[in-house]
Tab-separated table of C-alpha atoms in Angstrom:
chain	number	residue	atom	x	y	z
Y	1	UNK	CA	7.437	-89.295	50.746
Y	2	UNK	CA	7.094	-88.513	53.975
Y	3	UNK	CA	4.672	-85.303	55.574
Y	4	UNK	CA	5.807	-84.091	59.204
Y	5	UNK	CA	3.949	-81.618	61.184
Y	6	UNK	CA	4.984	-78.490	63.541
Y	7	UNK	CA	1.861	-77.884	65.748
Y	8	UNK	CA	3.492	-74.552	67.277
Y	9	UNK	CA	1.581	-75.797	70.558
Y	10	UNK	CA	1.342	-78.891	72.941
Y	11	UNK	CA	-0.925	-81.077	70.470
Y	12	UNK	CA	2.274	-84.153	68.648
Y	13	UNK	CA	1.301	-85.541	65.425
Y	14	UNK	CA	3.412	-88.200	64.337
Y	15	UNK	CA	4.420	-88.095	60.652
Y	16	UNK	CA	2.507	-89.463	57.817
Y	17	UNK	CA	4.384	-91.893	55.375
Y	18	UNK	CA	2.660	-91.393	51.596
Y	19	UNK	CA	3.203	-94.082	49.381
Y	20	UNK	CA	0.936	-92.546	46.545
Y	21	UNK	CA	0.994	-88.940	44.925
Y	22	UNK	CA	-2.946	-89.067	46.165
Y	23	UNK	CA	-3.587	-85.952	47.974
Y	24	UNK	CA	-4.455	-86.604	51.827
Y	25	UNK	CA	-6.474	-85.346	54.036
Y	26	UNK	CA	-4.371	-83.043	56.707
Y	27	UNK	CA	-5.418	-83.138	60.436
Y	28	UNK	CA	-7.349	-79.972	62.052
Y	29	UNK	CA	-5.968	-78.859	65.268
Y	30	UNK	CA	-8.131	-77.388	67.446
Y	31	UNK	CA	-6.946	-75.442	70.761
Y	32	UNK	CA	-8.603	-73.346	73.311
Y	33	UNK	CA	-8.770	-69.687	72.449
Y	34	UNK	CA	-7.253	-70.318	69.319
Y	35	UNK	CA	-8.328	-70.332	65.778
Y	36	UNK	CA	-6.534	-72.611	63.495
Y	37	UNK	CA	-5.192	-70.823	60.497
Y	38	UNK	CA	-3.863	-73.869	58.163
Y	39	UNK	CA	-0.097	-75.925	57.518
Y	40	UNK	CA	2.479	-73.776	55.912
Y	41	UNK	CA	5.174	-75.419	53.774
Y	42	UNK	CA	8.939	-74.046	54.169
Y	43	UNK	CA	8.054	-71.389	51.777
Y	44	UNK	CA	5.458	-69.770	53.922
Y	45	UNK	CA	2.684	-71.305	51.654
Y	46	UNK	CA	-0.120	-72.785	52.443
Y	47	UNK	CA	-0.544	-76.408	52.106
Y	48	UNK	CA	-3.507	-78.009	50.730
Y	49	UNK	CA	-5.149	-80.899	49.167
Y	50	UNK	CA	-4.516	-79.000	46.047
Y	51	UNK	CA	-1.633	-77.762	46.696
Y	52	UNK	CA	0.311	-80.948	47.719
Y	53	UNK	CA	3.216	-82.356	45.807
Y	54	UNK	CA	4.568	-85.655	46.080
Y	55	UNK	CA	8.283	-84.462	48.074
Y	56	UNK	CA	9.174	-84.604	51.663
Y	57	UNK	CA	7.625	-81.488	53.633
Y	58	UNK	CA	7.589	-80.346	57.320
Y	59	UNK	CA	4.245	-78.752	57.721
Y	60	UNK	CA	4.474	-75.735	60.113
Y	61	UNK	CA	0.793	-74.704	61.731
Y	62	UNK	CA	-0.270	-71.129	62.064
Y	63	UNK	CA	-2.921	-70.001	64.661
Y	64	UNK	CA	-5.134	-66.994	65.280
Y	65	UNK	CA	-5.941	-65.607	68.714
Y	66	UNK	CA	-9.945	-66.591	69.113
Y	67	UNK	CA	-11.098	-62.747	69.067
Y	68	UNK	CA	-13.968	-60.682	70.125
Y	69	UNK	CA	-16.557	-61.045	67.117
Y	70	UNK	CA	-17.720	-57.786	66.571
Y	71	UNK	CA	-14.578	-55.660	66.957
Y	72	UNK	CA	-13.722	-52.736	64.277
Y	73	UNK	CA	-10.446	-52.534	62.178
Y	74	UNK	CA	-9.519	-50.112	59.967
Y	75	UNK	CA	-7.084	-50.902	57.388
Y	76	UNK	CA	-3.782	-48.380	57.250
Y	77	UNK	CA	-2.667	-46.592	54.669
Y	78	UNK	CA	-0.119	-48.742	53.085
Y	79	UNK	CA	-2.208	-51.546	53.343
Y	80	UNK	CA	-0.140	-54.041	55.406
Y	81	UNK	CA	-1.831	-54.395	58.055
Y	82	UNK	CA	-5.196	-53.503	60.392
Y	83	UNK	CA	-5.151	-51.550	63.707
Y	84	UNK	CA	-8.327	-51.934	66.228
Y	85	UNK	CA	-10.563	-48.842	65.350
Y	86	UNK	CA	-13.282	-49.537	67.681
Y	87	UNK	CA	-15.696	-51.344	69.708
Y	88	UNK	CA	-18.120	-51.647	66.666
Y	89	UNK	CA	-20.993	-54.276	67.290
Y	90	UNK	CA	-18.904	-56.706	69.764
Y	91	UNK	CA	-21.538	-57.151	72.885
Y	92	UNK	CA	-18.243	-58.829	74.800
Y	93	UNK	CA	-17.422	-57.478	77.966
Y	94	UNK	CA	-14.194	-59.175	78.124
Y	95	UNK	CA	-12.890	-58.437	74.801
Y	96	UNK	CA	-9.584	-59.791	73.253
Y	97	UNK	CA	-8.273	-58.008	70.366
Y	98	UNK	CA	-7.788	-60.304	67.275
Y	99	UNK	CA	-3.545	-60.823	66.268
Y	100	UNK	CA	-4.657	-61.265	62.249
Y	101	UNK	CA	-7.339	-59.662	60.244
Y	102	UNK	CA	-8.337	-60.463	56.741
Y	103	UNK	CA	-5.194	-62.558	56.796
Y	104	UNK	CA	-3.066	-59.356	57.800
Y	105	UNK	CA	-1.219	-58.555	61.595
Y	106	UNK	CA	-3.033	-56.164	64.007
Y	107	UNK	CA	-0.202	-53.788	65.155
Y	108	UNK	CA	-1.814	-51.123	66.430
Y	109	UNK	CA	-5.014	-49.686	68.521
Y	110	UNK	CA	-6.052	-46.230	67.517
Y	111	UNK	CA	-6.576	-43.211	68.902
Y	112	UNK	CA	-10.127	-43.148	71.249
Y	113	UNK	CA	-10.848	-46.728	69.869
Y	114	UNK	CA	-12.173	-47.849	73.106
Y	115	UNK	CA	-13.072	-44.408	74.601
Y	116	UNK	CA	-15.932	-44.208	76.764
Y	117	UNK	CA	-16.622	-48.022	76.327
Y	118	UNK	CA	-18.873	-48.102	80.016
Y	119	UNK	CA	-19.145	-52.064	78.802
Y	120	UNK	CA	-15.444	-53.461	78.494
Y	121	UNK	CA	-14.290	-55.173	82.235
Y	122	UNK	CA	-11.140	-56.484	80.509
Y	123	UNK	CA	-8.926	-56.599	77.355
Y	124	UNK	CA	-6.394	-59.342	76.167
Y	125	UNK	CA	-4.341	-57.959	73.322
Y	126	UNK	CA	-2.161	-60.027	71.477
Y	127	UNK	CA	1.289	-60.207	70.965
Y	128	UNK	CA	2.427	-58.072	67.741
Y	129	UNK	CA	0.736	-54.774	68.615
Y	130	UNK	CA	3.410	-52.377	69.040
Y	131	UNK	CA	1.337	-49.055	69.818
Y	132	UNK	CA	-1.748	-48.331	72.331
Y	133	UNK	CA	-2.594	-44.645	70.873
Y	134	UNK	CA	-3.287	-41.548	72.639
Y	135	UNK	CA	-7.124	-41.790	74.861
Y	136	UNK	CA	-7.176	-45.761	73.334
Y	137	UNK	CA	-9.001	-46.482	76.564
Y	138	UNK	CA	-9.792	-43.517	78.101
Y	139	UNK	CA	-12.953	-43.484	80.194
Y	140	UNK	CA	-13.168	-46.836	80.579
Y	141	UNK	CA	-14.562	-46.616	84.171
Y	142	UNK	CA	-15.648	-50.454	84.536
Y	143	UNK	CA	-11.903	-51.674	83.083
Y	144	UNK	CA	-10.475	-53.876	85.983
Y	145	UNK	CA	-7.740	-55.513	83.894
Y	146	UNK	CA	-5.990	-55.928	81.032
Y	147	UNK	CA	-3.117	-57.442	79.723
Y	148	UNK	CA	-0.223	-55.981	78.045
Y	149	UNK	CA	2.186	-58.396	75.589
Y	150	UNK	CA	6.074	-58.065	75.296
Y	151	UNK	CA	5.672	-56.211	71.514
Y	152	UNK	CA	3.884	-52.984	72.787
Y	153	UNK	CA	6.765	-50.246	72.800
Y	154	UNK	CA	4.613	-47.269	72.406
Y	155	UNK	CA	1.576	-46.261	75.190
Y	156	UNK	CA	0.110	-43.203	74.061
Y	157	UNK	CA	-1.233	-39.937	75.950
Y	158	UNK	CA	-4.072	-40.778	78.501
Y	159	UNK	CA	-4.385	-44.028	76.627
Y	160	UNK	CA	-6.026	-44.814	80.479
Y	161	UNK	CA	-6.620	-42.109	81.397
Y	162	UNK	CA	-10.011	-41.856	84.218
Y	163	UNK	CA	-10.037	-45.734	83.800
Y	164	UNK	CA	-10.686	-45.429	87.951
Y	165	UNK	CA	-10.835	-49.397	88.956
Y	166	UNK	CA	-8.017	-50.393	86.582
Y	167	UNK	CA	-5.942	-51.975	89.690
Y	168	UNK	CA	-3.412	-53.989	87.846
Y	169	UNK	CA	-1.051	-53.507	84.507
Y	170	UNK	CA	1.771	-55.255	84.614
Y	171	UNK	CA	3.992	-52.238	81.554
Y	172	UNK	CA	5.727	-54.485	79.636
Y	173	UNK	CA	10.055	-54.537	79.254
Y	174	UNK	CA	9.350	-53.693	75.450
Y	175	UNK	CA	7.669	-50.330	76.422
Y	176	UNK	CA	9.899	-47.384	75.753
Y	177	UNK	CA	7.648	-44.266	75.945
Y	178	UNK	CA	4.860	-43.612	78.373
Y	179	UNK	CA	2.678	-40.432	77.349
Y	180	UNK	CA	1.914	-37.303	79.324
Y	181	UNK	CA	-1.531	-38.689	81.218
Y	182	UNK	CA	-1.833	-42.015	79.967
Y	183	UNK	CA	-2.363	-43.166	83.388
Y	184	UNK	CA	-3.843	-40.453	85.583
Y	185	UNK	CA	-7.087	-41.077	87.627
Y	186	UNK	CA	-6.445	-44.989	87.727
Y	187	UNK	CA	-7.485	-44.010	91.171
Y	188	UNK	CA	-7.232	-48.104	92.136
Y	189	UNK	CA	-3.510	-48.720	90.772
Y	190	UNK	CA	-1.486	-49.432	94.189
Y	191	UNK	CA	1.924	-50.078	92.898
Y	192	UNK	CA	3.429	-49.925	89.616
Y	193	UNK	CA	6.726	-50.361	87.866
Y	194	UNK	CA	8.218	-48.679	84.581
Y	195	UNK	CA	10.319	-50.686	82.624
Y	196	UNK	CA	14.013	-50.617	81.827
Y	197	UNK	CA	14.538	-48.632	79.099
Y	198	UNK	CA	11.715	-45.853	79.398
Y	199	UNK	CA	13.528	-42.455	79.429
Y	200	UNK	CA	10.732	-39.832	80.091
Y	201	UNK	CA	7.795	-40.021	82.256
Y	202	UNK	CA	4.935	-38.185	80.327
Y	203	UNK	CA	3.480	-34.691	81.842
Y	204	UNK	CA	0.453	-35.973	84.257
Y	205	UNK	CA	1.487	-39.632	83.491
Y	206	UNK	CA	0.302	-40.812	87.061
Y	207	UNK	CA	-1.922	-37.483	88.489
Y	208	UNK	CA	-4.477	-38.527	90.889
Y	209	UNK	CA	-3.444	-42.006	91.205
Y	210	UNK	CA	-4.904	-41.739	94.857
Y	211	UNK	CA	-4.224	-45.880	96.267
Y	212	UNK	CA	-0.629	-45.628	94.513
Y	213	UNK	CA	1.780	-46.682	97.251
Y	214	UNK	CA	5.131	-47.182	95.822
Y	215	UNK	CA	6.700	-47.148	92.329
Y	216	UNK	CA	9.616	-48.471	90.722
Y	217	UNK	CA	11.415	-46.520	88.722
Y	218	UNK	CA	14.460	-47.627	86.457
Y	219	UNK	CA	17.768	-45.831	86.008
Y	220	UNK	CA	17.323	-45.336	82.326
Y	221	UNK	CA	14.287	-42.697	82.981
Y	222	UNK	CA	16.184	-39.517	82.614
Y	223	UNK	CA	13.273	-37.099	82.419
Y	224	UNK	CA	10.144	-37.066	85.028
Y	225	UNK	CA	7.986	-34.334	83.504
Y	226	UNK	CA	5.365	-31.554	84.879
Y	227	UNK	CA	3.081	-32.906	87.600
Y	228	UNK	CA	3.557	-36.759	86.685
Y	229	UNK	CA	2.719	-38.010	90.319
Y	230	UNK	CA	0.855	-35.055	91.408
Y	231	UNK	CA	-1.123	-35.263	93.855
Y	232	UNK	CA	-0.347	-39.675	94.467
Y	233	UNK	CA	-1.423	-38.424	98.178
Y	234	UNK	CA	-0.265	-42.010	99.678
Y	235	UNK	CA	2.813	-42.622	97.334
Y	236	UNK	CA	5.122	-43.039	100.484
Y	237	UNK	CA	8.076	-45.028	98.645
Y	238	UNK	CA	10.016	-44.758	95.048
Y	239	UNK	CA	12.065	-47.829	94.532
Y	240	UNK	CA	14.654	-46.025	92.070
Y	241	UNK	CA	17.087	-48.779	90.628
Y	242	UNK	CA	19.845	-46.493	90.364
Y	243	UNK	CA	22.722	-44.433	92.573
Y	244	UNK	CA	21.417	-41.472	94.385
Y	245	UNK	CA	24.029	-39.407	91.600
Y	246	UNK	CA	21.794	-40.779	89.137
Y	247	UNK	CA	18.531	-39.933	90.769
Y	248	UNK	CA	19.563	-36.236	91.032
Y	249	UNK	CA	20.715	-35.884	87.482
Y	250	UNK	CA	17.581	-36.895	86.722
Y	251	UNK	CA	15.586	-33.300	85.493
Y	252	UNK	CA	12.149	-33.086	87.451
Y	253	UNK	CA	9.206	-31.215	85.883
Y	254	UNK	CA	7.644	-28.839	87.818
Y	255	UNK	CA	5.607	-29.873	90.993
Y	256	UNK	CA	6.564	-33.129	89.593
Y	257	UNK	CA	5.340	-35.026	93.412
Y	258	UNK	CA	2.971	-32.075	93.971
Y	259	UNK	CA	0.494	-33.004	96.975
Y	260	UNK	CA	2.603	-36.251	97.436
Y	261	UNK	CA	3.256	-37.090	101.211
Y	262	UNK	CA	5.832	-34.985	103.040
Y	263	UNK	CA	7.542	-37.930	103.921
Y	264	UNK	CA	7.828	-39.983	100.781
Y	265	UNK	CA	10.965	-41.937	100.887
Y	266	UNK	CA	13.527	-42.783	98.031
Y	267	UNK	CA	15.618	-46.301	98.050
Y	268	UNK	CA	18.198	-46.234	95.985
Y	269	UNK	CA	19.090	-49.812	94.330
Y	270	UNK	CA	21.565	-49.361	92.040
């Protein structure tokens, strides 16, 4: 029978003719920043020594992201998976959030589970958390960057809120809400752009971003709320991808561009 392997990366193993029913030993892949989980059969199972059967199989490998040791996770209610609690004993300073726990997904970080972490200079979070909750990473005055997957649709109230030398996030096409605050005083931030598909700019999303130049603002955002770029006092051009009609059908919080420069201008590119 014959054994054939999916490595899910760049590493090609060629098959492995078995002549005997003798269990074999499988390869171990190993690959940077990456923990190696095991082979899965077709059936999601995983395939071992004493699990082998004498059949044709395509082996299918399954990786972990190689997380910060240290990191807290709290289990949820229904027990199906673990969301990032806190910053527990990890020492790290650039931490990356684990993908699978105890052999479960990590789909969510909590509310203030990073708050007032003085230590953290950058996060990686993986791909299959869906929420950043409100004040996540709020106060996190040494945070210079961190990087956002495609599976986050959900970024909480001031879940970066004072993080003041924060000059880059790239917001993800998957996000779909942005909280009231979860970006004010990210007093480095110089440009930004909100995804497709985001329909409400939070209350005080963007307040005292003070080096924001320009935004980009899609034509699905039908709601900019109370004060969301007050006082941006250099935000001198919105790129809105839209018609001008659909710009002012848009319904503007009050002193939504409060303390915003008099001559701010709007491009319309729709």
């Amino acid at each position: 029978f014959n054994i054939e392997f999916i490595t899910n990366c760049s590493i090609k193993l060629a098959p492995i003719n078995q002549y005997t029913d003798e269990p074999i030993e499988l390869p171990v892949l190993e690959r940077a920043n990456y923990e190696f989980l095991g082979w899965y059969d077709e059936e999601d199972r995983l395939y071992t020594r004493t699990t082998m059967e004498p059949r044709n199989v395509t082996l299918t490998a399954k990786w972990s992201v190689a997380s910060s040791e240290g990191l807290k996770y709290t289990l949820n209610r229904d027990g199906t998976a673990y969301y990032a609690s806190g910053i527990g004993i990890c020492t790290e300073t650039n931490i990356v959030i684990a993908d699978i726990y105890n052999g479960l997904p990590v789909t969510s970080i909590s509310a203030y589970a990073f708050e007032n972490c003085s230590t953290i200079k950058s996060v990686t979070i993986p791909n299959g958390i869906t929420t950043i909750n409100d004040s996540a990473f709020k106060g996190c005055f040494n945070l210079t960057s961190i990087s956002l997957p495609q599976s986050i649709t959900n970024i909480g109230e001031c879940a970066f809120y004072d993080c003041t030398i924060l000059s880059n996030i790239t917001i993800p096409n998957s996000v779909k809400t942005i909280g009231s605050g979860a970006m004010s005083y990210c007093k480095s931030l110089t440009s930004l752009t909100i995804p497709n598909g985001v329909t409400t700019i939070g209350r005080q999303a963007f307040e005292h971003n003070t080096s924001l130049e320009t935004i980009t603002i899609p034509n699905s955002v039908k709601t900019i709320d109370y004060g969301a770029f007050w006082n941006c006092k250099v935000l001198g051009t919105i790129n809105f991808l839209g018609t001008e009609a659909e710009w002012n059908a848009i319904t503007f919080g009050d002193k939504w561009n409060n303390l915003c420069p008099t001559t701010m201008v709007i491009n319309f590119l729709g």
